[in-house]
Structures are given as C-alpha cells and as structure tokens.
Short mmCIF file of C-alpha atoms in Angstrom, two decimals:
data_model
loop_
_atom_site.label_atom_id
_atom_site.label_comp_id
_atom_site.label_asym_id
_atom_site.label_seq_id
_atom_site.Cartn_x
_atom_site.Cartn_y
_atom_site.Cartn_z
CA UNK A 13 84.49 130.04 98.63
CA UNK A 14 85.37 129.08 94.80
CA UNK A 15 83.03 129.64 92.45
CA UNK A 16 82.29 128.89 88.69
CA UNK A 17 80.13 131.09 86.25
CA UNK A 18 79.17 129.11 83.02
CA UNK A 19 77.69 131.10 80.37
CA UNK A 20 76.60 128.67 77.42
CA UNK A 21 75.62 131.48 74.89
CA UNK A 22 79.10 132.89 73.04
CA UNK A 23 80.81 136.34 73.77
CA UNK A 24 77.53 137.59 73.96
CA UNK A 25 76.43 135.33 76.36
CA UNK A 26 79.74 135.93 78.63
CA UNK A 27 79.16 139.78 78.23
CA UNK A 28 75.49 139.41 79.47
CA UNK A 29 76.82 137.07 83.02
CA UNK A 30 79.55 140.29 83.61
CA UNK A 31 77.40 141.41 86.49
CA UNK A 32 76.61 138.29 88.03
CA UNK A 33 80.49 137.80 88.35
CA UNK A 34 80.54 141.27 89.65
CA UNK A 35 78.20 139.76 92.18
CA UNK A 36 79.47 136.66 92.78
CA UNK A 37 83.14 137.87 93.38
CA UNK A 38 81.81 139.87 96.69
CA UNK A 39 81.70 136.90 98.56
CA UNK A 40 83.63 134.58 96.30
CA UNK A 41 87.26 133.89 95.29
CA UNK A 42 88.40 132.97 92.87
CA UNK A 43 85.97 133.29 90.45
CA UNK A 44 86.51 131.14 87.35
CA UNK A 45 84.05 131.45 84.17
CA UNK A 46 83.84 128.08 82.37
CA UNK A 47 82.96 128.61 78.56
CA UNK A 48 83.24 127.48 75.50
CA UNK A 49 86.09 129.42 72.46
CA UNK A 50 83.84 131.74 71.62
CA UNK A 51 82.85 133.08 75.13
CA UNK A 52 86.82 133.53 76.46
CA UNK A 53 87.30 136.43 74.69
CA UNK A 54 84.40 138.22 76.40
CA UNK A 55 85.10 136.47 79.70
CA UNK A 56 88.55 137.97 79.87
CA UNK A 57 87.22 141.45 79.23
CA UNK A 58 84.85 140.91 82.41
CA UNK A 59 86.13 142.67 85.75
CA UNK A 60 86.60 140.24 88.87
CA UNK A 61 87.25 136.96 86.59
CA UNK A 62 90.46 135.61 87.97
CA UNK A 63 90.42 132.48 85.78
CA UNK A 64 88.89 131.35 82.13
CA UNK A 65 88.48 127.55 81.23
CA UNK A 66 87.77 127.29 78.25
CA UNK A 67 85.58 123.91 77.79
CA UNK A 68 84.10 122.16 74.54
CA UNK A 69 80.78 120.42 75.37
CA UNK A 70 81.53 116.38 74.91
CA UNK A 71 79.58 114.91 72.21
CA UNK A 72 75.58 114.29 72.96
CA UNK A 73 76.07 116.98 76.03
CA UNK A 74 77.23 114.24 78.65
CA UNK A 75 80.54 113.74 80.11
CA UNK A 76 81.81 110.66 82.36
CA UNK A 77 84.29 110.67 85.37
CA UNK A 78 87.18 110.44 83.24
CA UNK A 79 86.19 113.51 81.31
CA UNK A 80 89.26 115.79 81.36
CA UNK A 81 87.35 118.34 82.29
CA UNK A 82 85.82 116.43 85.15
CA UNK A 83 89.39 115.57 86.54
CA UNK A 84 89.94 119.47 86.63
CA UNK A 85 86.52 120.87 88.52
CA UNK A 86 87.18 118.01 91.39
CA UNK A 87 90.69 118.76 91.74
CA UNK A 88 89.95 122.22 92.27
CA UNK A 89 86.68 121.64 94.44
CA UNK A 90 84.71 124.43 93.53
CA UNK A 91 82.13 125.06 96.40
CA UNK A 92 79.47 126.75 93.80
CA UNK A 93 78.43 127.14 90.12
CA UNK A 94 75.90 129.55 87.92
CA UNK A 95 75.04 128.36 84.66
CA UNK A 96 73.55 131.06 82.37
CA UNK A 97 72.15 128.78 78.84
CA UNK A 98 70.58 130.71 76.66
CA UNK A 99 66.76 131.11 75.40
CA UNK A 100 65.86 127.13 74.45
CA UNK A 101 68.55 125.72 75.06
CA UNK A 102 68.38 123.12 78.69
CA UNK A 103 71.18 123.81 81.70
CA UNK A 104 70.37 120.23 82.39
CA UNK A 105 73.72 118.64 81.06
CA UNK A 106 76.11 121.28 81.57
CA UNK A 107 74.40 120.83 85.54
CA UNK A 108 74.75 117.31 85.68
CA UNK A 109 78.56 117.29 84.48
CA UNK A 110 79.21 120.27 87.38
CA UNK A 111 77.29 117.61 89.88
CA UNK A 112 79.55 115.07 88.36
CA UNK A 113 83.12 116.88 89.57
CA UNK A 114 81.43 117.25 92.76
CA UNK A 115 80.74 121.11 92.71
CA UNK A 116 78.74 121.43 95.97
CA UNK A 117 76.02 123.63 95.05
CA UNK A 118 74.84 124.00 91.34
CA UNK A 119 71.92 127.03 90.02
CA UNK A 120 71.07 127.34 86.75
CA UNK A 121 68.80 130.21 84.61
CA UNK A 122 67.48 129.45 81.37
CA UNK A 123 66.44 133.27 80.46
CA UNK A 124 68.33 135.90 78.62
CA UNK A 125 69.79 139.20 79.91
CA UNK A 126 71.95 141.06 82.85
CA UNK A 127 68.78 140.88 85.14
CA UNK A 128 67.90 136.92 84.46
CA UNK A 129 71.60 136.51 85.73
CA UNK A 130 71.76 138.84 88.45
CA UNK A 131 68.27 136.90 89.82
CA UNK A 132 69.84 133.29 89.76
CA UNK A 133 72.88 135.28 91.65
CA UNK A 134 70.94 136.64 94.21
CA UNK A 135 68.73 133.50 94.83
CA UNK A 136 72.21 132.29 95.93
CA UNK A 137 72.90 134.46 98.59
CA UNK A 138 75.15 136.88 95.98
CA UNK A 139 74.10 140.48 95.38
CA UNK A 140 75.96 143.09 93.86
CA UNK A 141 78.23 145.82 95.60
CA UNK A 142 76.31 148.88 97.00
CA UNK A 143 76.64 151.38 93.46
CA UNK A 144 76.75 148.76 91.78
CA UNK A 145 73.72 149.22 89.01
CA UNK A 146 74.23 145.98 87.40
CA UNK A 147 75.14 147.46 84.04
CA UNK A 148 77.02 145.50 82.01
CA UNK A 149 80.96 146.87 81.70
CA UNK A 150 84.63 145.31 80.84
CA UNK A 151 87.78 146.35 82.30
CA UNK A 152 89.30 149.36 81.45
CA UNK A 153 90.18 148.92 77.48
CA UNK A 154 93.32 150.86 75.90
CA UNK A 155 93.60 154.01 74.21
CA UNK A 156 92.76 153.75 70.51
CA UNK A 157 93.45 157.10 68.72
CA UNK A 158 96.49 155.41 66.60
CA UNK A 159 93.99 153.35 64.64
CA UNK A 160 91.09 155.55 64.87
CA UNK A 161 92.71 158.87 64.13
CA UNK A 162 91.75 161.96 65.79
CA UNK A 163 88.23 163.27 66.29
CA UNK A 164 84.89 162.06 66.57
CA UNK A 165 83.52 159.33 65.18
CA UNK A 166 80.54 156.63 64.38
CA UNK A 167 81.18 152.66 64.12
CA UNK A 168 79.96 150.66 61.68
CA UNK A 169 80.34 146.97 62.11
CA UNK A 170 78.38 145.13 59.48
CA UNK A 171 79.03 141.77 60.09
CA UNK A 172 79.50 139.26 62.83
CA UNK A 173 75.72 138.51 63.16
CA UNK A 174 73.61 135.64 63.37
CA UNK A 175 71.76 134.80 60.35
CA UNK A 176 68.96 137.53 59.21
CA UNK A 177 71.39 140.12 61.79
CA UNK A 178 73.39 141.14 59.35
CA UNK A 179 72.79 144.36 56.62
CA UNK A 180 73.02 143.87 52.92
CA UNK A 181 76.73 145.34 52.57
CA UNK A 182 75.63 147.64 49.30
CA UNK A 183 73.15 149.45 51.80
CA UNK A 184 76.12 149.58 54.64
CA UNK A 185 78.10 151.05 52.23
CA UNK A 186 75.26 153.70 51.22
CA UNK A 187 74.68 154.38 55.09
CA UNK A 188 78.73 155.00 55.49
CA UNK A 189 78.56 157.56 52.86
CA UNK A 190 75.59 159.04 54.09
CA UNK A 191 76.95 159.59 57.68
CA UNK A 192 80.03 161.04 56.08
CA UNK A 193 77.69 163.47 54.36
CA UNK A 194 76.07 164.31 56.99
CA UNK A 195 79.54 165.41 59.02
CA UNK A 196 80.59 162.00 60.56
CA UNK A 197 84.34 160.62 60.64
CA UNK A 198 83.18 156.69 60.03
CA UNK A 199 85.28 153.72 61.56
CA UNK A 200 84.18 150.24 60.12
CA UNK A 201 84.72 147.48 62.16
CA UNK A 202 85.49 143.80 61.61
CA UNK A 203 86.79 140.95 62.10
CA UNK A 204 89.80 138.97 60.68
CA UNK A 205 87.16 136.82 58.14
CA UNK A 206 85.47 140.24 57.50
CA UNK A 207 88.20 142.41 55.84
CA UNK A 208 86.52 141.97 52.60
CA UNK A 209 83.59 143.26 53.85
CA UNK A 210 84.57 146.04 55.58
CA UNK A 211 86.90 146.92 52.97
CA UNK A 212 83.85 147.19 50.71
CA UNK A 213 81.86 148.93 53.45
CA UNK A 214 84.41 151.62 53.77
CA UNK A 215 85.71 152.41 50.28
CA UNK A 216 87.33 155.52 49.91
CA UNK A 217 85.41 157.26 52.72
CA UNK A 218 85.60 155.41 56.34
CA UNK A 219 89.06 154.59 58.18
CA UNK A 220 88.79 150.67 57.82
CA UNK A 221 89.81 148.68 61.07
CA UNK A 222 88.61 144.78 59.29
CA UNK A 223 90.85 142.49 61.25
CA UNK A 224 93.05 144.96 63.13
CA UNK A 225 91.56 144.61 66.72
CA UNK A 226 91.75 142.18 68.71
CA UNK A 227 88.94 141.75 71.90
CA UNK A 228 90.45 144.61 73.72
CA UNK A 229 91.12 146.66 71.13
CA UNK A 230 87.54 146.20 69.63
CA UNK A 231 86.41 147.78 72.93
CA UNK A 232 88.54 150.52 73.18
CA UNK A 233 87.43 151.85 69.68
CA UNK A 234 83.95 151.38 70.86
CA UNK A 235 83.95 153.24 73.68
CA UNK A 236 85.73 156.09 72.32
CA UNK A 237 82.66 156.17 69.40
CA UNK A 238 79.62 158.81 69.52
CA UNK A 239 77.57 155.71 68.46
CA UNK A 240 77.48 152.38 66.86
CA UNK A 241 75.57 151.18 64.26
CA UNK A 242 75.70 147.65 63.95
CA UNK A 243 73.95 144.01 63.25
CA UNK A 244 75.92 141.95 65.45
CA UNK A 245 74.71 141.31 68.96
CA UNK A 246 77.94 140.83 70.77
CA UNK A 247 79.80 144.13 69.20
CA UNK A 248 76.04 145.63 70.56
CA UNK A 249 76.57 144.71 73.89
CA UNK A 250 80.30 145.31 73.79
CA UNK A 251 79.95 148.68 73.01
CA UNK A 252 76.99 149.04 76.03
CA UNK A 253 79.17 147.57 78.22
CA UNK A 254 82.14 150.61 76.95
CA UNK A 255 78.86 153.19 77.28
CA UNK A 256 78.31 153.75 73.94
CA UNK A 257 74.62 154.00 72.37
CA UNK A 258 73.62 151.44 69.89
CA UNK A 259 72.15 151.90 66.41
CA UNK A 260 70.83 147.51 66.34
CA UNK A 261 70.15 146.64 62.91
CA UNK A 262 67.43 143.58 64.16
CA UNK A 263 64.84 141.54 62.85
CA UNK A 264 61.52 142.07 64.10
CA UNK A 265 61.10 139.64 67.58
CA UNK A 266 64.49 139.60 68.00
CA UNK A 267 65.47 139.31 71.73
CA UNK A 268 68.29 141.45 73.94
CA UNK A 269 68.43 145.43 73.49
CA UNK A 270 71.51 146.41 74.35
CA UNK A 271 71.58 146.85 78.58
CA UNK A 272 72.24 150.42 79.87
CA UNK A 273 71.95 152.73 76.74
CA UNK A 274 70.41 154.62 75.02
CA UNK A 275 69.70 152.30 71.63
CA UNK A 276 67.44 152.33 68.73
CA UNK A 277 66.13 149.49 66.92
CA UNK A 278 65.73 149.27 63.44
CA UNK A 279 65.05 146.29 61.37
CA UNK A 280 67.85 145.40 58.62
CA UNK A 281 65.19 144.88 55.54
CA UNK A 282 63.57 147.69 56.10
CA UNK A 283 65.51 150.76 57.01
CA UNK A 284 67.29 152.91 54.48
CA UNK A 285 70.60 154.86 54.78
CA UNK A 286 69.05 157.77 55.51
CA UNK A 287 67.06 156.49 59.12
CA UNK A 288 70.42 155.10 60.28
CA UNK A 289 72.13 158.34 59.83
CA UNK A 290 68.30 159.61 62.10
CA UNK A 291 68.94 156.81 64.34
CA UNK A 292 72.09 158.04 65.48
CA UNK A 293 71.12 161.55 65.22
CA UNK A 294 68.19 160.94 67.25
CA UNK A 295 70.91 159.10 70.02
CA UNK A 296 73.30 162.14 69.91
CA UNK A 297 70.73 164.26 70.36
CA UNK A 298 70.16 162.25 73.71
CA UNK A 299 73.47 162.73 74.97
CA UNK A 300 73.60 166.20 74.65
#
C-alpha cells in the first residue's frame, strides 16, 4: 500500500503529522509527505518518511488534469492519502486535487495537534506501533558541541514567529543577561534572516548560532538544551519533538502547547526577564 500524508500548515504543521506517519508506515510503504517549501524541512526530519514532494498550491486552490503535480500522484498510484489543514483553513481542495490523480481513498482533519492526526489515522485502519506514545520526535539529529561549546545550556530563539509570537528583542536581550546571571551558558538561535537579531539578542554574553544551523542542526542544539525559551511555534515543537521543555512566549488564546513536555506559557507583553529566567527554573526543577 502507498500512501501520502499532506500537512497544509508549515514546519510546524509537518512536525505535528510525525506520528500519524509513524502510524501510517506500519501498514504502509512508501510513505510520501506532500507539502508545501516550508513544511520539507520538517518532513525530512520525520522518522518513516521515505519520500518529500514538495508542492505549491495552484492559484485559487484548484488544479486540472494537466497539473504537473497531477501527472505525478497518478503515475505513482497512491492507494491512500491524510490531509492534516490547519485550524480554518478547508481540506476541501487539496482533497479534490488527490481525488483528481486518482488516489483511491482520501481522509482529511481540519483540527490542530498530534492527537487530531493520530484520530483521522486510526479512522483509517492505521494505529501506531505497540510503545509507541504518539509523541512527537525526528530522527536522530547530530552531535552539536562544536557550535554550542561545552556545558549546559538554555536556548533562546527570539524570532521566527507569527505575528504578536515574537518578544520585543530589547526585553530578549534583558532575559539573556538575566539567565547568564543567574548561572546559565545562553545559546541564541536563528535563522539566516535573523542574524541581526540574534546578534543583538546575544551581545557580549550568549554564544550566537543566527544562521549557522541548518534543520538538522537546529535540532541537535535543541535537544542537547536544559530548556528553550522561545516565541516561535515550530522551534517549540522542534525542540518537544528532541525532548526538551519549552519556555512559549504566546499570546493569550493562542492554540498548540508544545506535545510531550513539560512547558510553561507565558504571554510576550506581559512577562519580564526575570519570570522567564522562573519559567525555566520552575521546568528544571521538574526534571530533577
């Protein structure tokens, strides 16, 4: 049986359908996710993806027979296909293009989250692996000590948010320095748009990783953190996929905790340097 898995929500959004590939892949093979640029990178980080096509919607969300895309799904005759769309946004097209190429059976789920996922999965006959717990996880990233340095450490990633995610960078900066006063190495996090920021984020005090990481990379320094403290819900749910708590700088209302650990929420216009540096206190305190 061939199967696709089409998350329609970013890297987060590929992160978050990680165990309903899990799933999926213990009666299917191979399992392709079908996703848009910024989903691949998560999708390749995902354990039992064989394939990732990577697919831009066609203008007005409808595609015709001679759709290149199309052409590709029918030649391969996929037998099955999840597709995970995030909160308001409709399945409907992204269904009716799969029914197009002739993918036999088509399920879609229009809620966010691991569980949402794993549901739609199961309603299709695919559950995970006994042990499985449906935690959200990557494949084994590399060893990051030569950018980190040696010793513990705390990860600040202040941007790569949506918009009202991310911190004022004068109060990241005042929480870096207060976790180095309090006794924390500090790694600042970013990406290759963001060394500006996390140059100013850093200063003289935090190693400063801005555009040195690529997806892999990113989650190897994650894992190897105490904690991260950060805005951004995919580098959230990157680093609970690694294990790592969260520190999640959101909004009031805003939707997805990280799945799997410990986190604590605080919201971005109203905490001061001092609760993040109680915030991750408070989660090392729950490790130990």
């Amino acid at each position: 049986m061939k199967a696709l898995v089409v998350p329609l929500d970013g890297f987060t959004g590929a992160l978050l359908a990680g165990p309903a590939v899990r799933a999926v892949a213990t009666r299917a093979h191979p399992v392709t996710v079908l996703c848009g640029p910024g989903g691949a990178p998560a999708a390749r980080l995902l354990p039992h993806v064989d394939d990732v096509v990577v697919w831009e919607p066609p203008e007005g969300g409808r595609a015709d027979d001679d759709d290149p895309l199309v052409r590709r799904l029918r030649a391969e005759a996929y037998d099955v296909a999840l597709v995970f769309a995030p909160d308001g946004h409709s399945p409907r097209p992204t269904e009716q293009l799969l029914l197009r190429a002739r993918v036999n059976r088509v399920a879609a789920c229009g809620e966010a989250g691991a569980r949402a996922v794993l549901g739609t999965a199961a309603a299709l006959g695919f559950r995970p692996r006994p042990g499985d717990d449906g935690r959200l996880r990557v494949v084994p990233p590399p060893d990051t000590a030569q950018l980190t340095g040696a010793g513990p450490y705390v990860v600040v990633h202040p941007g790569g948010g949506p918009p009202g995610h991310a911190w004022d960078p004068d109060r990241c900066a005042e929480a870096v320095a207060a976790l180095a006063d309090a006794g924390h190495r500090v790694v600042v996090t970013g990406g290759e748009d963001e060394t500006a920021l996390t140059r100013h984020v850093s200063g003289d005090i935090a190693v400063d990783l801005g555009g040195r990481t690529d997806p892999r990379r990113f989650a190897g320094v994650l894992r190897a953190a105490d904690a991260v403290v950060t805005g951004a819900p995919g580098p959230a749910h990157l680093a609970a996929a690694t294990g790592t708590p969260v520190v999640s700088l959101v909004p009031p209302g805003a939707p997805r905790r990280p799945d799997g650990v410990p986190s604590v929420l605080l919201a971005p216009d109203d905490c001061t340097a001092r609760d993040v540096v109680g915030a991750v206190h408070r989660l090392l305190d729950e490790r130990t």
